[in-house]
Short mmCIF file of C-alpha atoms in Angstrom, two decimals:
data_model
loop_
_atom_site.label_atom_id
_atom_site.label_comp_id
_atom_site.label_asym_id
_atom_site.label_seq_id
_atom_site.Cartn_x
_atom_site.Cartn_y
_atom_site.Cartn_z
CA UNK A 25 68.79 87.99 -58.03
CA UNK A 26 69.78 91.65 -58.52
CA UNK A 27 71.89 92.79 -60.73
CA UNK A 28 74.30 95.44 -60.68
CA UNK A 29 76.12 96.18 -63.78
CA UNK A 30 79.23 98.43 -64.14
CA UNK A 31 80.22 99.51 -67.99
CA UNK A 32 84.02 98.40 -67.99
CA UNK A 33 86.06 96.32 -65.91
CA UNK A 34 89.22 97.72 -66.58
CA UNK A 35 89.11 101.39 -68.15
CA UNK A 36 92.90 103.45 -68.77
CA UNK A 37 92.62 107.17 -69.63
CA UNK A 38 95.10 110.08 -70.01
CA UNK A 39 95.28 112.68 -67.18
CA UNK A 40 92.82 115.66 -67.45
CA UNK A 41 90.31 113.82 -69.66
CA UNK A 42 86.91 113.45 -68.40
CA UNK A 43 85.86 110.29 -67.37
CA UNK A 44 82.20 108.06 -66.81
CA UNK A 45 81.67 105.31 -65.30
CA UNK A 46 78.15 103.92 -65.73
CA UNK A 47 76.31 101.46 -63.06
CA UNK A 48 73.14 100.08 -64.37
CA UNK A 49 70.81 98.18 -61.74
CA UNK A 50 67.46 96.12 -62.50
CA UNK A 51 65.55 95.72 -59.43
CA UNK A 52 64.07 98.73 -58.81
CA UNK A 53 66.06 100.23 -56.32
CA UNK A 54 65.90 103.40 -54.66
CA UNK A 55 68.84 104.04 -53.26
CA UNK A 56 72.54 103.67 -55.18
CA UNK A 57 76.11 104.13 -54.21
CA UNK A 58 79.61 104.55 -55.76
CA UNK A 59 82.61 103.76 -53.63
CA UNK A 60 86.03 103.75 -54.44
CA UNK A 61 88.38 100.90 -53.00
CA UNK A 62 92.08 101.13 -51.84
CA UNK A 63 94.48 98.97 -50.42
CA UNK A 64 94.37 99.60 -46.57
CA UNK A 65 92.11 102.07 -46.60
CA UNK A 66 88.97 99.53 -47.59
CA UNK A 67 85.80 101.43 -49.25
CA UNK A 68 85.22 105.07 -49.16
CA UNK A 69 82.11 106.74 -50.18
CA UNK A 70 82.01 109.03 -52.78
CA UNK A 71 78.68 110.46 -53.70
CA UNK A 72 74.84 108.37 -53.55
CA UNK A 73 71.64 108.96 -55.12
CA UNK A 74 68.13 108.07 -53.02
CA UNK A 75 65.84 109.20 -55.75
CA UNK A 76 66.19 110.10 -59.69
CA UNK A 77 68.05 113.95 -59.39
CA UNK A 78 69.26 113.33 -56.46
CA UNK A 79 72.22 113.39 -54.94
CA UNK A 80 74.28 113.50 -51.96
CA UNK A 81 78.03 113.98 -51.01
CA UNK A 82 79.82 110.85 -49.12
CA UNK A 83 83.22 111.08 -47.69
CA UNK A 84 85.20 111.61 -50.27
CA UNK A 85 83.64 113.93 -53.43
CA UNK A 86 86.49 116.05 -54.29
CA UNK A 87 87.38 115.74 -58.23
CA UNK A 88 83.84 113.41 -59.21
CA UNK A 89 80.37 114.48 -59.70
CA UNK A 90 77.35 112.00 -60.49
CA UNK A 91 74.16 111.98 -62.68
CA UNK A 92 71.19 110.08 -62.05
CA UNK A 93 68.76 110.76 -65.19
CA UNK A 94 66.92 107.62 -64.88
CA UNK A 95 66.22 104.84 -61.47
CA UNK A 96 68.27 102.38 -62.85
CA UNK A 97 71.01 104.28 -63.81
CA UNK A 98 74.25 106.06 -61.80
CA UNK A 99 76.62 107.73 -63.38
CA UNK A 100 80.12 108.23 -61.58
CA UNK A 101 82.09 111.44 -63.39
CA UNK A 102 85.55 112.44 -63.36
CA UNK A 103 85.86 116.17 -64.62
CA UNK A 104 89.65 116.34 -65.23
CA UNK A 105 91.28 113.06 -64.11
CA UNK A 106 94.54 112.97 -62.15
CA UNK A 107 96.81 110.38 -61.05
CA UNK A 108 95.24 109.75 -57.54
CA UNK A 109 92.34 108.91 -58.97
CA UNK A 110 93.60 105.44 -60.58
CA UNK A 111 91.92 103.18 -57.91
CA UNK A 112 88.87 100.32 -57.95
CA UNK A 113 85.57 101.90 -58.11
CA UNK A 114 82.48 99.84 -57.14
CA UNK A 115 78.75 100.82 -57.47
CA UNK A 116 76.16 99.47 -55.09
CA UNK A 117 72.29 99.88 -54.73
CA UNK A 118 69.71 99.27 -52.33
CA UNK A 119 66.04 99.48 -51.52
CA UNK A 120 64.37 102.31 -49.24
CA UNK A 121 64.33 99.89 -46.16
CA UNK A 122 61.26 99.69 -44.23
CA UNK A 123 63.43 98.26 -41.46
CA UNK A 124 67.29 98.08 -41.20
CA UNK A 125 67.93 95.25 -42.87
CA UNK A 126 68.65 95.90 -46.06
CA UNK A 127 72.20 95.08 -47.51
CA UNK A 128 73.88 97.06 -50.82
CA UNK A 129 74.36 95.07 -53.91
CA UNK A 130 77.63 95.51 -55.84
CA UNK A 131 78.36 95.48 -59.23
CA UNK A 132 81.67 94.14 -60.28
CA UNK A 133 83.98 97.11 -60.03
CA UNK A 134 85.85 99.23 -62.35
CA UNK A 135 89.61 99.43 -62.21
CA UNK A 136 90.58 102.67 -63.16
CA UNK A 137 93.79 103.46 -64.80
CA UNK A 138 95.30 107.56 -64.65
CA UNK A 139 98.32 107.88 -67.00
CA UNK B 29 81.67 109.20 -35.45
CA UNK B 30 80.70 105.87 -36.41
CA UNK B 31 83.69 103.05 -37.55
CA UNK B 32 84.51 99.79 -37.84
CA UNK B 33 88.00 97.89 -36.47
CA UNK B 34 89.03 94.67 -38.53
CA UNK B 35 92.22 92.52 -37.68
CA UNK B 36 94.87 93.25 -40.23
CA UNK B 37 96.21 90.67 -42.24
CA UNK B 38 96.57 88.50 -44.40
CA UNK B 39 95.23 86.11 -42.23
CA UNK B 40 96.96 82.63 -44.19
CA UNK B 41 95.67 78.73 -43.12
CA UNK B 42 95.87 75.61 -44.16
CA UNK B 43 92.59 73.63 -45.08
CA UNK B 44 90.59 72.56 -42.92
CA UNK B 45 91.66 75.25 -40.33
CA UNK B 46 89.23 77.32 -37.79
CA UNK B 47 88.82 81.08 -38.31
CA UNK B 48 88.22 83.75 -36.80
CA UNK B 49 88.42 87.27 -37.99
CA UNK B 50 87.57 89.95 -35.60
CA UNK B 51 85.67 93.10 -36.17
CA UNK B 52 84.56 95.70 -33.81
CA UNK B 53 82.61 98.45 -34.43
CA UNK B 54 81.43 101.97 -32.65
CA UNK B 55 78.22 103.90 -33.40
CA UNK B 56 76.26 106.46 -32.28
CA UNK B 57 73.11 104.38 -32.69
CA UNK B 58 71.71 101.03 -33.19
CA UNK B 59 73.26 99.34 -36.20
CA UNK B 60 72.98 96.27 -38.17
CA UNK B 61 75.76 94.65 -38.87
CA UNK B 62 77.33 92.55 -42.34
CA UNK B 63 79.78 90.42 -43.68
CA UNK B 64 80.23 90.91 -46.79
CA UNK B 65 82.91 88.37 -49.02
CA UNK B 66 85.25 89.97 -52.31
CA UNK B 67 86.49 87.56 -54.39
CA UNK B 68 89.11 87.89 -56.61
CA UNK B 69 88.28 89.93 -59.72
CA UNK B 70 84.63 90.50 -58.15
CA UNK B 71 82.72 93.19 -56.22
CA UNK B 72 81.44 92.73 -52.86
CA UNK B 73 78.90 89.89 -52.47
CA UNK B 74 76.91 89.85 -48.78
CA UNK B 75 77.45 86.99 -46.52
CA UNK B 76 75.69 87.00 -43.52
CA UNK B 77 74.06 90.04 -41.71
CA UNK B 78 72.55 90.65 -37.94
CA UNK B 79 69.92 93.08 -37.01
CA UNK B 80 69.68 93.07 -33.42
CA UNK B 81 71.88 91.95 -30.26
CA UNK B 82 73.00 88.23 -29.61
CA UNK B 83 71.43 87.77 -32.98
CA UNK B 84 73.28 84.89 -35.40
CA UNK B 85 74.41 85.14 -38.71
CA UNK B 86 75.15 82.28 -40.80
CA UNK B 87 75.99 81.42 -44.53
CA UNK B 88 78.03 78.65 -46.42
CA UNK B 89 79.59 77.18 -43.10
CA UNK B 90 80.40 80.62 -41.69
CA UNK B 91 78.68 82.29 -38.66
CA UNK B 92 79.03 85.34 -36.66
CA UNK B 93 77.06 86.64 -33.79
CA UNK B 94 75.89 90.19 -32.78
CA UNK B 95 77.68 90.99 -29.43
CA UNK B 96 76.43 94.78 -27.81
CA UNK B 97 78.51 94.01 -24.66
CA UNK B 98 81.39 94.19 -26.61
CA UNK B 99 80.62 95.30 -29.62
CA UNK B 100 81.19 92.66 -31.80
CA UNK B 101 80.60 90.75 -34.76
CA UNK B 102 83.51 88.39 -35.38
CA UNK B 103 83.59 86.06 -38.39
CA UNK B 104 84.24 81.92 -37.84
CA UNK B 105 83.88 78.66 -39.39
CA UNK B 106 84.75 75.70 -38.16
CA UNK B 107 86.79 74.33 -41.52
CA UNK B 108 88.26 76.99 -44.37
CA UNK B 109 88.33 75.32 -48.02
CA UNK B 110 90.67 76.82 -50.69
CA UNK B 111 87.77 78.31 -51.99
CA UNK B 112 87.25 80.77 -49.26
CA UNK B 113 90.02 82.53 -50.27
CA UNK B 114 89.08 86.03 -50.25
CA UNK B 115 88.83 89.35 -48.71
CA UNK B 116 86.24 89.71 -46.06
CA UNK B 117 84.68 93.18 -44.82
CA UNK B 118 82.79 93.88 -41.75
CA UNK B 119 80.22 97.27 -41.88
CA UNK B 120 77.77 98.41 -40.21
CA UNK B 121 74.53 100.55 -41.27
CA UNK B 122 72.41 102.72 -39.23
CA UNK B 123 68.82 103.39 -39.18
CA UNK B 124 68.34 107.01 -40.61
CA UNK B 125 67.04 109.23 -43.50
CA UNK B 126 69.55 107.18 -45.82
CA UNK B 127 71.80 104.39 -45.70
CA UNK B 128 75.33 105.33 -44.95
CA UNK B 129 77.20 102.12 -45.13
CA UNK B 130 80.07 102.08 -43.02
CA UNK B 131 82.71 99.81 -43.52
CA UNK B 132 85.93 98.40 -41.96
CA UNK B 133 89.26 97.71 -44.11
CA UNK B 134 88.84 94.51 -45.14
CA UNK B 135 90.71 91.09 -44.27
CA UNK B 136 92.58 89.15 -46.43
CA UNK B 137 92.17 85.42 -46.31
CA UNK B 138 94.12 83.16 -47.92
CA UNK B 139 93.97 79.53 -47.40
CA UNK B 140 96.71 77.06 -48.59
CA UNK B 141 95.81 73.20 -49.59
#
């Protein structure tokens, strides 16, 4: 089975610190994801990675920025953390699909905590 | 752009009750379409997917079917257990140079003994 592991599952910092999260996969996987989850509004896209150094925007990449040194490794950064930031964040990854098919797998999720 | 609709809840039943939680979806191309299942405390875990019209998903007791007529995928099964409890998210991905995920707002489910 694959396995996506995120760092912390519950993580409180001060507002304007900088902030990781860290997503570790080990299958391989091309392609990986962080989202961040809120009540009635479901999961938004922040920023994904198809490759090692790369990255793209998603829908929402205002206030984060991402690293991906390594494959299995995704690295969700908050440069100065505010208040509207405290939400559920989830990493995902997949493979490079040949087809259509392929589903994300999700790590556990971090609940993040702005004071 | 692309989207997907879910019925709001929470949706609550007693055991033993049929569900159905409806999910439409629009797209500019050809998508496949999920289920995925979030369990309390948990991330996302996938449940049942469809790749292609009038296509059938199915998965511990649940089913949906691919509908291009109406563009729909709506969740049932037949007899919710206490342990479905959950929140349950339709999306929909897209063929393309990467996969953007979309994904609706999620349904809660919460079934009572």
């Amino acid at each position: 089975d694959v396995k996506v592991t995120q760092s912390s599952r519950y993580l409180v910092k001060r507002t304007g610190e900088k902030v990781f999260l860290e997503c570790v996969q080990d299958m391989d996987h091309e392609n990986m994801f962080w989202y961040r989850q809120d009540p009635g509004l479901g999961l938004r896209l922040i920023y994904f990675s198809y490759d090692v150094k790369m990255k793209e925007k998603g829908d929402i990449p205002e206030g984060y920025s991402v690293s991906r040194e390594k494959k299995e490794r995704f690295s969700l950064i908050l440069e100065s953390a505010s208040t509207n930031q405290t939400s559920m964040y989830l990493c995902a990854s997949s493979l490079v699909p040949p087809g259509r098919n392929q589903p994300q797998h999700f790590g556990d999720g971090t609940r993040l905590s702005i004071l | 752009g692309d989207s997907v609709t879910q019925m709001e809840g929470p949706v609550t039943l007693s055991e033993e009750a049929f569900l159905t939680i409806n999910c439409t979806y629009t797209a500019t191309g050809y998508p496949s379409l999920f289920w995925y299942v979030q369990y309390p405390g948990e991330g996302l875990q996938l449940l049942l997917k469809a790749t292609k019209a009038d296509d059938k998903g199915s998965n511990k007791g649940f089913e949906a079917t691919y509908r291009k007529e109406t563009t729909s995928f709506h969740l049932e099964k037949g007899s919710v257990q206490v342990s479905d409890s959950a929140v349950y998210f339709c999306a929909l991905i897209l063929s393309g140079g990467y996969q953007k995920v979309t994904f609706g707002t999620g349904t809660k489910l919460q079934v009572i003994p």
